[in-house]
mmCIF file with all atom_site columns, C-alpha atoms in Angstrom:
data_model
loop_
_atom_site.group_PDB
_atom_site.id
_atom_site.type_symbol
_atom_site.label_atom_id
_atom_site.label_alt_id
_atom_site.label_comp_id
_atom_site.label_asym_id
_atom_site.label_entity_id
_atom_site.label_seq_id
_atom_site.pdbx_PDB_ins_code
_atom_site.Cartn_x
_atom_site.Cartn_y
_atom_site.Cartn_z
_atom_site.occupancy
_atom_site.B_iso_or_equiv
_atom_site.pdbx_formal_charge
_atom_site.auth_seq_id
_atom_site.auth_comp_id
_atom_site.auth_asym_id
_atom_site.auth_atom_id
_atom_site.pdbx_PDB_model_num
ATOM 1   C CA . UNK I 1 1   ? 0.000   0.000   0.000  1.00 57.00 ? 1   UNK I CA 1
ATOM 2   C CA . UNK I 1 2   ? 2.895   2.372   0.594  1.00 62.00 ? 2   UNK I CA 1
ATOM 3   C CA . UNK I 1 3   ? 4.649   1.709   -2.696 1.00 70.00 ? 3   UNK I CA 1
ATOM 4   C CA . UNK I 1 4   ? 7.803   0.501   -0.945 1.00 76.00 ? 4   UNK I CA 1
ATOM 5   C CA . UNK I 1 5   ? 9.740   -2.614  -1.824 1.00 77.00 ? 5   UNK I CA 1
ATOM 6   C CA . UNK I 1 6   ? 10.026  -5.341  0.813  1.00 79.00 ? 6   UNK I CA 1
ATOM 7   C CA . UNK I 1 7   ? 13.725  -4.548  1.212  1.00 83.00 ? 7   UNK I CA 1
ATOM 8   C CA . UNK I 1 8   ? 13.072  -0.817  1.718  1.00 81.00 ? 8   UNK I CA 1
ATOM 9   C CA . UNK I 1 9   ? 10.405  -1.426  4.343  1.00 77.00 ? 9   UNK I CA 1
ATOM 10  C CA . UNK I 1 10  ? 12.442  -4.131  6.100  1.00 82.00 ? 10  UNK I CA 1
ATOM 11  C CA . UNK I 1 11  ? 15.450  -1.810  6.211  1.00 84.00 ? 11  UNK I CA 1
ATOM 12  C CA . UNK I 1 12  ? 13.349  0.931   7.803  1.00 83.00 ? 12  UNK I CA 1
ATOM 13  C CA . UNK I 1 13  ? 11.490  -1.325  10.235 1.00 81.00 ? 13  UNK I CA 1
ATOM 14  C CA . UNK I 1 14  ? 14.467  -3.523  11.070 1.00 82.00 ? 14  UNK I CA 1
ATOM 15  C CA . UNK I 1 15  ? 17.459  -1.203  11.034 1.00 84.00 ? 15  UNK I CA 1
ATOM 16  C CA . UNK I 1 16  ? 16.578  2.485   11.217 1.00 87.00 ? 16  UNK I CA 1
ATOM 17  C CA . UNK I 1 17  ? 14.073  1.909   14.002 1.00 87.00 ? 17  UNK I CA 1
ATOM 18  C CA . UNK I 1 18  ? 16.776  0.690   16.392 1.00 89.00 ? 18  UNK I CA 1
ATOM 19  C CA . UNK I 1 19  ? 18.077  4.205   17.161 1.00 89.00 ? 19  UNK I CA 1
ATOM 20  C CA . UNK I 1 20  ? 14.703  5.727   18.069 1.00 89.00 ? 20  UNK I CA 1
ATOM 21  C CA . UNK I 1 21  ? 13.779  2.617   20.049 1.00 90.00 ? 21  UNK I CA 1
ATOM 22  C CA . UNK I 1 22  ? 16.966  2.727   22.107 1.00 92.00 ? 22  UNK I CA 1
ATOM 23  C CA . UNK I 1 23  ? 16.646  6.470   22.680 1.00 93.00 ? 23  UNK I CA 1
ATOM 24  C CA . UNK I 1 24  ? 12.972  6.148   23.670 1.00 93.00 ? 24  UNK I CA 1
ATOM 25  C CA . UNK I 1 25  ? 13.764  3.239   25.977 1.00 91.00 ? 25  UNK I CA 1
ATOM 26  C CA . UNK I 1 26  ? 16.469  5.186   27.793 1.00 93.00 ? 26  UNK I CA 1
ATOM 27  C CA . UNK I 1 27  ? 14.413  8.386   27.930 1.00 93.00 ? 27  UNK I CA 1
ATOM 28  C CA . UNK I 1 28  ? 11.317  6.436   28.982 1.00 91.00 ? 28  UNK I CA 1
ATOM 29  C CA . UNK I 1 29  ? 13.203  4.821   31.868 1.00 91.00 ? 29  UNK I CA 1
ATOM 30  C CA . UNK I 1 30  ? 14.636  8.142   32.989 1.00 93.00 ? 30  UNK I CA 1
ATOM 31  C CA . UNK I 1 31  ? 11.249  9.851   32.807 1.00 92.00 ? 31  UNK I CA 1
ATOM 32  C CA . UNK I 1 32  ? 9.479   6.940   34.506 1.00 90.00 ? 32  UNK I CA 1
ATOM 33  C CA . UNK I 1 33  ? 11.715  7.587   37.519 1.00 90.00 ? 33  UNK I CA 1
ATOM 34  C CA . UNK I 1 34  ? 11.098  11.339  37.365 1.00 93.00 ? 34  UNK I CA 1
ATOM 35  C CA . UNK I 1 35  ? 7.434   11.737  36.409 1.00 92.00 ? 35  UNK I CA 1
ATOM 36  C CA . UNK I 1 36  ? 6.049   8.258   37.062 1.00 89.00 ? 36  UNK I CA 1
ATOM 37  C CA . UNK I 1 37  ? 5.418   4.955   35.372 1.00 88.00 ? 37  UNK I CA 1
ATOM 38  C CA . UNK I 1 38  ? 1.760   5.638   34.716 1.00 89.00 ? 38  UNK I CA 1
ATOM 39  C CA . UNK I 1 39  ? 2.567   8.947   33.017 1.00 91.00 ? 39  UNK I CA 1
ATOM 40  C CA . UNK I 1 40  ? 5.068   7.278   30.688 1.00 93.00 ? 40  UNK I CA 1
ATOM 41  C CA . UNK I 1 41  ? 2.559   4.551   29.837 1.00 92.00 ? 41  UNK I CA 1
ATOM 42  C CA . UNK I 1 42  ? -0.096  7.153   29.068 1.00 93.00 ? 42  UNK I CA 1
ATOM 43  C CA . UNK I 1 43  ? 2.307   9.195   26.933 1.00 94.00 ? 43  UNK I CA 1
ATOM 44  C CA . UNK I 1 44  ? 3.621   6.120   25.120 1.00 94.00 ? 44  UNK I CA 1
ATOM 45  C CA . UNK I 1 45  ? 0.422   4.166   24.518 1.00 94.00 ? 45  UNK I CA 1
ATOM 46  C CA . UNK I 1 46  ? -1.641  7.336   24.103 1.00 95.00 ? 46  UNK I CA 1
ATOM 47  C CA . UNK I 1 47  ? 0.919   8.619   21.610 1.00 96.00 ? 47  UNK I CA 1
ATOM 48  C CA . UNK I 1 48  ? 0.744   5.361   19.649 1.00 95.00 ? 48  UNK I CA 1
ATOM 49  C CA . UNK I 1 49  ? -3.065  5.573   19.554 1.00 95.00 ? 49  UNK I CA 1
ATOM 50  C CA . UNK I 1 50  ? -3.092  9.210   18.466 1.00 97.00 ? 50  UNK I CA 1
ATOM 51  C CA . UNK I 1 51  ? -0.339  8.551   15.922 1.00 96.00 ? 51  UNK I CA 1
ATOM 52  C CA . UNK I 1 52  ? -2.401  5.740   14.352 1.00 94.00 ? 52  UNK I CA 1
ATOM 53  C CA . UNK I 1 53  ? -5.394  8.082   14.138 1.00 96.00 ? 53  UNK I CA 1
ATOM 54  C CA . UNK I 1 54  ? -3.305  10.829  12.520 1.00 96.00 ? 54  UNK I CA 1
ATOM 55  C CA . UNK I 1 55  ? -2.001  8.274   10.026 1.00 94.00 ? 55  UNK I CA 1
ATOM 56  C CA . UNK I 1 56  ? -5.591  7.150   9.310  1.00 92.00 ? 56  UNK I CA 1
ATOM 57  C CA . UNK I 1 57  ? -6.745  10.744  8.843  1.00 94.00 ? 57  UNK I CA 1
ATOM 58  C CA . UNK I 1 58  ? -4.278  11.441  6.029  1.00 93.00 ? 58  UNK I CA 1
ATOM 59  C CA . UNK I 1 59  ? -4.307  8.483   3.611  1.00 88.00 ? 59  UNK I CA 1
ATOM 60  C CA . UNK I 1 60  ? -3.293  10.846  0.804  1.00 88.00 ? 60  UNK I CA 1
ATOM 61  C CA . UNK I 1 61  ? 0.114   11.206  2.463  1.00 90.00 ? 61  UNK I CA 1
ATOM 62  C CA . UNK I 1 62  ? 0.741   7.462   2.825  1.00 86.00 ? 62  UNK I CA 1
ATOM 63  C CA . UNK I 1 63  ? 2.835   7.453   -0.353 1.00 86.00 ? 63  UNK I CA 1
ATOM 64  C CA . UNK I 1 64  ? 5.042   10.287  0.932  1.00 87.00 ? 64  UNK I CA 1
ATOM 65  C CA . UNK I 1 65  ? 8.108   8.523   2.290  1.00 87.00 ? 65  UNK I CA 1
ATOM 66  C CA . UNK I 1 66  ? 8.650   11.046  5.097  1.00 91.00 ? 66  UNK I CA 1
ATOM 67  C CA . UNK I 1 67  ? 5.099   10.510  6.376  1.00 92.00 ? 67  UNK I CA 1
ATOM 68  C CA . UNK I 1 68  ? 5.178   6.708   6.336  1.00 88.00 ? 68  UNK I CA 1
ATOM 69  C CA . UNK I 1 69  ? 8.740   6.541   7.668  1.00 89.00 ? 69  UNK I CA 1
ATOM 70  C CA . UNK I 1 70  ? 7.864   9.041   10.393 1.00 92.00 ? 70  UNK I CA 1
ATOM 71  C CA . UNK I 1 71  ? 4.906   6.894   11.398 1.00 92.00 ? 71  UNK I CA 1
ATOM 72  C CA . UNK I 1 72  ? 7.030   3.733   11.655 1.00 89.00 ? 72  UNK I CA 1
ATOM 73  C CA . UNK I 1 73  ? 9.844   5.444   13.577 1.00 92.00 ? 73  UNK I CA 1
ATOM 74  C CA . UNK I 1 74  ? 7.535   7.296   15.984 1.00 93.00 ? 74  UNK I CA 1
ATOM 75  C CA . UNK I 1 75  ? 5.307   4.244   16.497 1.00 92.00 ? 75  UNK I CA 1
ATOM 76  C CA . UNK I 1 76  ? 8.218   2.038   17.542 1.00 91.00 ? 76  UNK I CA 1
ATOM 77  C CA . UNK I 1 77  ? 9.778   4.789   19.665 1.00 93.00 ? 77  UNK I CA 1
ATOM 78  C CA . UNK I 1 78  ? 6.556   5.525   21.545 1.00 94.00 ? 78  UNK I CA 1
ATOM 79  C CA . UNK I 1 79  ? 5.888   1.814   21.980 1.00 92.00 ? 79  UNK I CA 1
ATOM 80  C CA . UNK I 1 80  ? 9.389   1.330   23.442 1.00 92.00 ? 80  UNK I CA 1
ATOM 81  C CA . UNK I 1 81  ? 8.858   4.125   25.979 1.00 93.00 ? 81  UNK I CA 1
ATOM 82  C CA . UNK I 1 82  ? 5.428   2.738   26.886 1.00 92.00 ? 82  UNK I CA 1
ATOM 83  C CA . UNK I 1 83  ? 6.912   -0.729  27.337 1.00 89.00 ? 83  UNK I CA 1
ATOM 84  C CA . UNK I 1 84  ? 9.443   0.632   29.824 1.00 90.00 ? 84  UNK I CA 1
ATOM 85  C CA . UNK I 1 85  ? 6.586   2.178   31.789 1.00 89.00 ? 85  UNK I CA 1
ATOM 86  C CA . UNK I 1 86  ? 4.648   -1.092  31.612 1.00 86.00 ? 86  UNK I CA 1
ATOM 87  C CA . UNK I 1 87  ? 7.575   -3.171  32.831 1.00 85.00 ? 87  UNK I CA 1
ATOM 88  C CA . UNK I 1 88  ? 8.306   -0.714  35.641 1.00 84.00 ? 88  UNK I CA 1
ATOM 89  C CA . UNK I 1 89  ? 4.626   -0.752  36.649 1.00 83.00 ? 89  UNK I CA 1
ATOM 90  C CA . UNK I 1 90  ? 4.611   -4.557  36.516 1.00 80.00 ? 90  UNK I CA 1
ATOM 91  C CA . UNK I 1 91  ? 7.577   -4.713  38.868 1.00 79.00 ? 91  UNK I CA 1
ATOM 92  C CA . UNK I 1 92  ? 5.917   -2.189  41.174 1.00 77.00 ? 92  UNK I CA 1
ATOM 93  C CA . UNK I 1 93  ? 2.678   -4.114  41.572 1.00 75.00 ? 93  UNK I CA 1
ATOM 94  C CA . UNK I 1 94  ? 4.331   -7.526  41.997 1.00 73.00 ? 94  UNK I CA 1
ATOM 95  C CA . UNK I 1 95  ? 4.335   -8.949  45.504 1.00 67.00 ? 95  UNK I CA 1
ATOM 96  C CA . UNK I 1 96  ? 7.753   -9.347  47.084 1.00 69.00 ? 96  UNK I CA 1
ATOM 97  C CA . UNK I 1 97  ? 7.387   -13.071 47.825 1.00 70.00 ? 97  UNK I CA 1
ATOM 98  C CA . UNK I 1 98  ? 6.240   -13.939 44.319 1.00 71.00 ? 98  UNK I CA 1
ATOM 99  C CA . UNK I 1 99  ? 7.705   -11.004 42.395 1.00 73.00 ? 99  UNK I CA 1
ATOM 100 C CA . UNK I 1 100 ? 9.812   -13.114 40.025 1.00 77.00 ? 100 UNK I CA 1
ATOM 101 C CA . UNK I 1 101 ? 6.889   -15.356 39.102 1.00 81.00 ? 101 UNK I CA 1
ATOM 102 C CA . UNK I 1 102 ? 4.394   -12.522 38.754 1.00 78.00 ? 102 UNK I CA 1
ATOM 103 C CA . UNK I 1 103 ? 6.764   -10.318 36.770 1.00 77.00 ? 103 UNK I CA 1
ATOM 104 C CA . UNK I 1 104 ? 7.661   -13.221 34.474 1.00 82.00 ? 104 UNK I CA 1
ATOM 105 C CA . UNK I 1 105 ? 3.958   -13.806 33.911 1.00 83.00 ? 105 UNK I CA 1
ATOM 106 C CA . UNK I 1 106 ? 3.455   -10.135 32.976 1.00 80.00 ? 106 UNK I CA 1
ATOM 107 C CA . UNK I 1 107 ? 6.396   -10.299 30.571 1.00 80.00 ? 107 UNK I CA 1
ATOM 108 C CA . UNK I 1 108 ? 5.125   -13.508 28.992 1.00 85.00 ? 108 UNK I CA 1
ATOM 109 C CA . UNK I 1 109 ? 1.601   -12.171 28.590 1.00 83.00 ? 109 UNK I CA 1
ATOM 110 C CA . UNK I 1 110 ? 2.969   -8.984  27.052 1.00 79.00 ? 110 UNK I CA 1
ATOM 111 C CA . UNK I 1 111 ? 5.067   -10.875 24.516 1.00 81.00 ? 111 UNK I CA 1
ATOM 112 C CA . UNK I 1 112 ? 2.412   -13.473 23.736 1.00 87.00 ? 112 UNK I CA 1
ATOM 113 C CA . UNK I 1 113 ? -0.281  -10.828 23.287 1.00 82.00 ? 113 UNK I CA 1
ATOM 114 C CA . UNK I 1 114 ? 1.988   -8.977  20.846 1.00 76.00 ? 114 UNK I CA 1
ATOM 115 C CA . UNK I 1 115 ? 2.543   -12.139 18.790 1.00 85.00 ? 115 UNK I CA 1
ATOM 116 C CA . UNK I 1 116 ? -1.138  -13.117 18.872 1.00 87.00 ? 116 UNK I CA 1
ATOM 117 C CA . UNK I 1 117 ? -2.202  -9.579  17.934 1.00 79.00 ? 117 UNK I CA 1
ATOM 118 C CA . UNK I 1 118 ? 0.116   -9.564  14.933 1.00 78.00 ? 118 UNK I CA 1
ATOM 119 C CA . UNK I 1 119 ? -1.061  -13.033 13.946 1.00 84.00 ? 119 UNK I CA 1
ATOM 120 C CA . UNK I 1 120 ? -4.749  -12.110 14.248 1.00 81.00 ? 120 UNK I CA 1
ATOM 121 C CA . UNK I 1 121 ? -4.480  -8.890  12.233 1.00 74.00 ? 121 UNK I CA 1
ATOM 122 C CA . UNK I 1 122 ? -4.677  -10.664 8.871  1.00 74.00 ? 122 UNK I CA 1
ATOM 123 C CA . UNK I 1 123 ? -7.428  -13.193 9.696  1.00 79.00 ? 123 UNK I CA 1
ATOM 124 C CA . UNK I 1 124 ? -9.586  -10.556 11.412 1.00 74.00 ? 124 UNK I CA 1
ATOM 125 C CA . UNK I 1 125 ? -9.242  -8.220  8.444  1.00 70.00 ? 125 UNK I CA 1
ATOM 126 C CA . UNK I 1 126 ? -10.105 -11.050 6.018  1.00 72.00 ? 126 UNK I CA 1
ATOM 127 C CA . UNK I 1 127 ? -13.181 -11.851 8.087  1.00 72.00 ? 127 UNK I CA 1
ATOM 128 C CA . UNK I 1 128 ? -14.580 -8.423  7.200  1.00 69.00 ? 128 UNK I CA 1
ATOM 129 C CA . UNK I 1 129 ? -13.532 -8.454  3.539  1.00 70.00 ? 129 UNK I CA 1
ATOM 130 C CA . UNK I 1 130 ? -15.925 -9.528  0.787  1.00 65.00 ? 130 UNK I CA 1
ATOM 131 C CA . UNK I 1 131 ? -13.959 -9.573  -2.491 1.00 65.00 ? 131 UNK I CA 1
ATOM 132 C CA . UNK I 1 132 ? -16.781 -11.284 -4.391 1.00 68.00 ? 132 UNK I CA 1
ATOM 133 C CA . UNK I 1 133 ? -19.125 -8.348  -3.654 1.00 65.00 ? 133 UNK I CA 1
ATOM 134 C CA . UNK I 1 134 ? -16.664 -5.579  -4.534 1.00 61.00 ? 134 UNK I CA 1
ATOM 135 C CA . UNK I 1 135 ? -14.604 -3.141  -2.499 1.00 59.00 ? 135 UNK I CA 1
ATOM 136 C CA . UNK I 1 136 ? -17.657 -1.185  -1.330 1.00 57.00 ? 136 UNK I CA 1
ATOM 137 C CA . UNK I 1 137 ? -18.911 -4.255  0.574  1.00 53.00 ? 137 UNK I CA 1
ATOM 138 C CA . UNK I 1 138 ? -15.736 -4.452  2.651  1.00 57.00 ? 138 UNK I CA 1
ATOM 139 C CA . UNK I 1 139 ? -16.365 -3.529  6.258  1.00 58.00 ? 139 UNK I CA 1
ATOM 140 C CA . UNK I 1 140 ? -12.760 -2.480  6.921  1.00 64.00 ? 140 UNK I CA 1
ATOM 141 C CA . UNK I 1 141 ? -10.553 -0.252  4.858  1.00 72.00 ? 141 UNK I CA 1
ATOM 142 C CA . UNK I 1 142 ? -6.929  0.367   5.717  1.00 78.00 ? 142 UNK I CA 1
ATOM 143 C CA . UNK I 1 143 ? -7.928  3.774   7.077  1.00 82.00 ? 143 UNK I CA 1
ATOM 144 C CA . UNK I 1 144 ? -10.585 2.251   9.314  1.00 83.00 ? 144 UNK I CA 1
ATOM 145 C CA . UNK I 1 145 ? -8.072  -0.333  10.493 1.00 82.00 ? 145 UNK I CA 1
ATOM 146 C CA . UNK I 1 146 ? -5.727  2.432   11.665 1.00 87.00 ? 146 UNK I CA 1
ATOM 147 C CA . UNK I 1 147 ? -8.623  4.250   13.359 1.00 89.00 ? 147 UNK I CA 1
ATOM 148 C CA . UNK I 1 148 ? -9.451  1.043   15.228 1.00 87.00 ? 148 UNK I CA 1
ATOM 149 C CA . UNK I 1 149 ? -5.802  0.549   16.210 1.00 87.00 ? 149 UNK I CA 1
ATOM 150 C CA . UNK I 1 150 ? -5.880  4.050   17.691 1.00 92.00 ? 150 UNK I CA 1
ATOM 151 C CA . UNK I 1 151 ? -9.011  3.271   19.687 1.00 93.00 ? 151 UNK I CA 1
ATOM 152 C CA . UNK I 1 152 ? -7.598  -0.062  20.871 1.00 89.00 ? 152 UNK I CA 1
ATOM 153 C CA . UNK I 1 153 ? -4.531  1.723   22.251 1.00 91.00 ? 153 UNK I CA 1
ATOM 154 C CA . UNK I 1 154 ? -6.471  4.587   23.862 1.00 93.00 ? 154 UNK I CA 1
ATOM 155 C CA . UNK I 1 155 ? -9.375  2.788   25.570 1.00 91.00 ? 155 UNK I CA 1
ATOM 156 C CA . UNK I 1 156 ? -7.293  0.707   28.022 1.00 88.00 ? 156 UNK I CA 1
ATOM 157 C CA . UNK I 1 157 ? -5.675  3.898   29.275 1.00 90.00 ? 157 UNK I CA 1
ATOM 158 C CA . UNK I 1 158 ? -8.945  4.635   31.067 1.00 89.00 ? 158 UNK I CA 1
ATOM 159 C CA . UNK I 1 159 ? -8.399  1.488   33.140 1.00 87.00 ? 159 UNK I CA 1
ATOM 160 C CA . UNK I 1 160 ? -4.813  2.515   33.838 1.00 84.00 ? 160 UNK I CA 1
ATOM 161 C CA . UNK I 1 161 ? -6.105  5.563   35.694 1.00 81.00 ? 161 UNK I CA 1
ATOM 162 C CA . UNK I 1 162 ? -7.642  3.191   38.245 1.00 80.00 ? 162 UNK I CA 1
ATOM 163 C CA . UNK I 1 163 ? -4.367  1.378   39.042 1.00 76.00 ? 163 UNK I CA 1
ATOM 164 C CA . UNK I 1 164 ? -3.091  2.349   42.482 1.00 75.00 ? 164 UNK I CA 1
ATOM 165 C CA . UNK I 1 165 ? 0.419   1.052   43.019 1.00 71.00 ? 165 UNK I CA 1
ATOM 166 C CA . UNK I 1 166 ? 0.303   2.185   46.650 1.00 76.00 ? 166 UNK I CA 1
ATOM 167 C CA . UNK I 1 167 ? -2.310  -0.504  47.256 1.00 77.00 ? 167 UNK I CA 1
ATOM 168 C CA . UNK I 1 168 ? 0.440   -3.126  46.980 1.00 70.00 ? 168 UNK I CA 1
ATOM 169 C CA . UNK I 1 169 ? 2.443   -1.340  49.704 1.00 73.00 ? 169 UNK I CA 1
ATOM 170 C CA . UNK I 1 170 ? -0.610  -1.024  51.954 1.00 79.00 ? 170 UNK I CA 1
ATOM 171 C CA . UNK I 1 171 ? -1.444  -4.715  51.575 1.00 75.00 ? 171 UNK I CA 1
ATOM 172 C CA . UNK I 1 172 ? 2.157   -5.764  52.191 1.00 73.00 ? 172 UNK I CA 1
ATOM 173 C CA . UNK I 1 173 ? 2.410   -3.554  55.304 1.00 76.00 ? 173 UNK I CA 1
ATOM 174 C CA . UNK I 1 174 ? -0.886  -4.900  56.630 1.00 78.00 ? 174 UNK I CA 1
ATOM 175 C CA . UNK I 1 175 ? 0.327   -8.433  56.044 1.00 75.00 ? 175 UNK I CA 1
ATOM 176 C CA . UNK I 1 176 ? 3.650   -7.759  57.796 1.00 73.00 ? 176 UNK I CA 1
ATOM 177 C CA . UNK I 1 177 ? 1.953   -5.930  60.665 1.00 77.00 ? 177 UNK I CA 1
ATOM 178 C CA . UNK I 1 178 ? -0.569  -8.740  61.014 1.00 70.00 ? 178 UNK I CA 1
ATOM 179 C CA . UNK I 1 179 ? 2.203   -11.258 61.554 1.00 60.00 ? 179 UNK I CA 1
ATOM 180 C CA . UNK I 1 180 ? 4.268   -8.953  63.819 1.00 63.00 ? 180 UNK I CA 1
ATOM 181 C CA . UNK I 1 181 ? 1.336   -7.449  65.695 1.00 61.00 ? 181 UNK I CA 1
ATOM 182 C CA . UNK I 1 182 ? -0.164  -10.842 66.596 1.00 57.00 ? 182 UNK I CA 1
ATOM 183 C CA . UNK I 1 183 ? 3.158   -12.337 67.852 1.00 54.00 ? 183 UNK I CA 1
ATOM 184 C CA . UNK I 1 184 ? 3.565   -12.155 71.641 1.00 56.00 ? 184 UNK I CA 1
ATOM 185 C CA . UNK I 1 185 ? 6.156   -9.711  72.840 1.00 54.00 ? 185 UNK I CA 1
ATOM 186 C CA . UNK I 1 186 ? 9.203   -11.295 74.515 1.00 51.00 ? 186 UNK I CA 1
ATOM 187 C CA . UNK I 1 187 ? 9.824   -8.108  76.568 1.00 49.00 ? 187 UNK I CA 1
ATOM 188 C CA . UNK I 1 188 ? 6.730   -8.644  78.667 1.00 46.00 ? 188 UNK I CA 1
ATOM 189 C CA . UNK I 1 189 ? 7.265   -10.741 81.623 1.00 42.00 ? 189 UNK I CA 1
#
């Protein structure tokens, strides 16, 4: 759809993206410490959603190399920063006793969901395509697909606003106090 050869697109997506991803990862980690994990996740995932919607809104520019390349570079950069926020948040909400198991589960689910999402993109799109009835019968265009990607990235951010990482600390302190507070004191008598 972009008029690029496979080699040109692979070079962009596989080589030129590395710099912005590394920079966004480092900056995302630094900013997650300074302004908060949730803020970085909102900026990263929200930026990806808005970027997809901007891309959908201007299909006439899809053939302009600067526009398509900018989308790919910014998408991967924002996603890298958001991933740093996600991983930091995952570590924060993991219980101390089971932190390694819980964090590994979050990492696995993140990676598996990415693979499954990429795998499902084609079959889901084909499900809504009707080539025998003509292009006007298709329920999804490429533009609509990008609009939906934007919505899919933005809607979960509403749930993120409800995450309270301090709840983990409160529960852990209550658990520790429960064990310590119920033990008899050896100083008394």
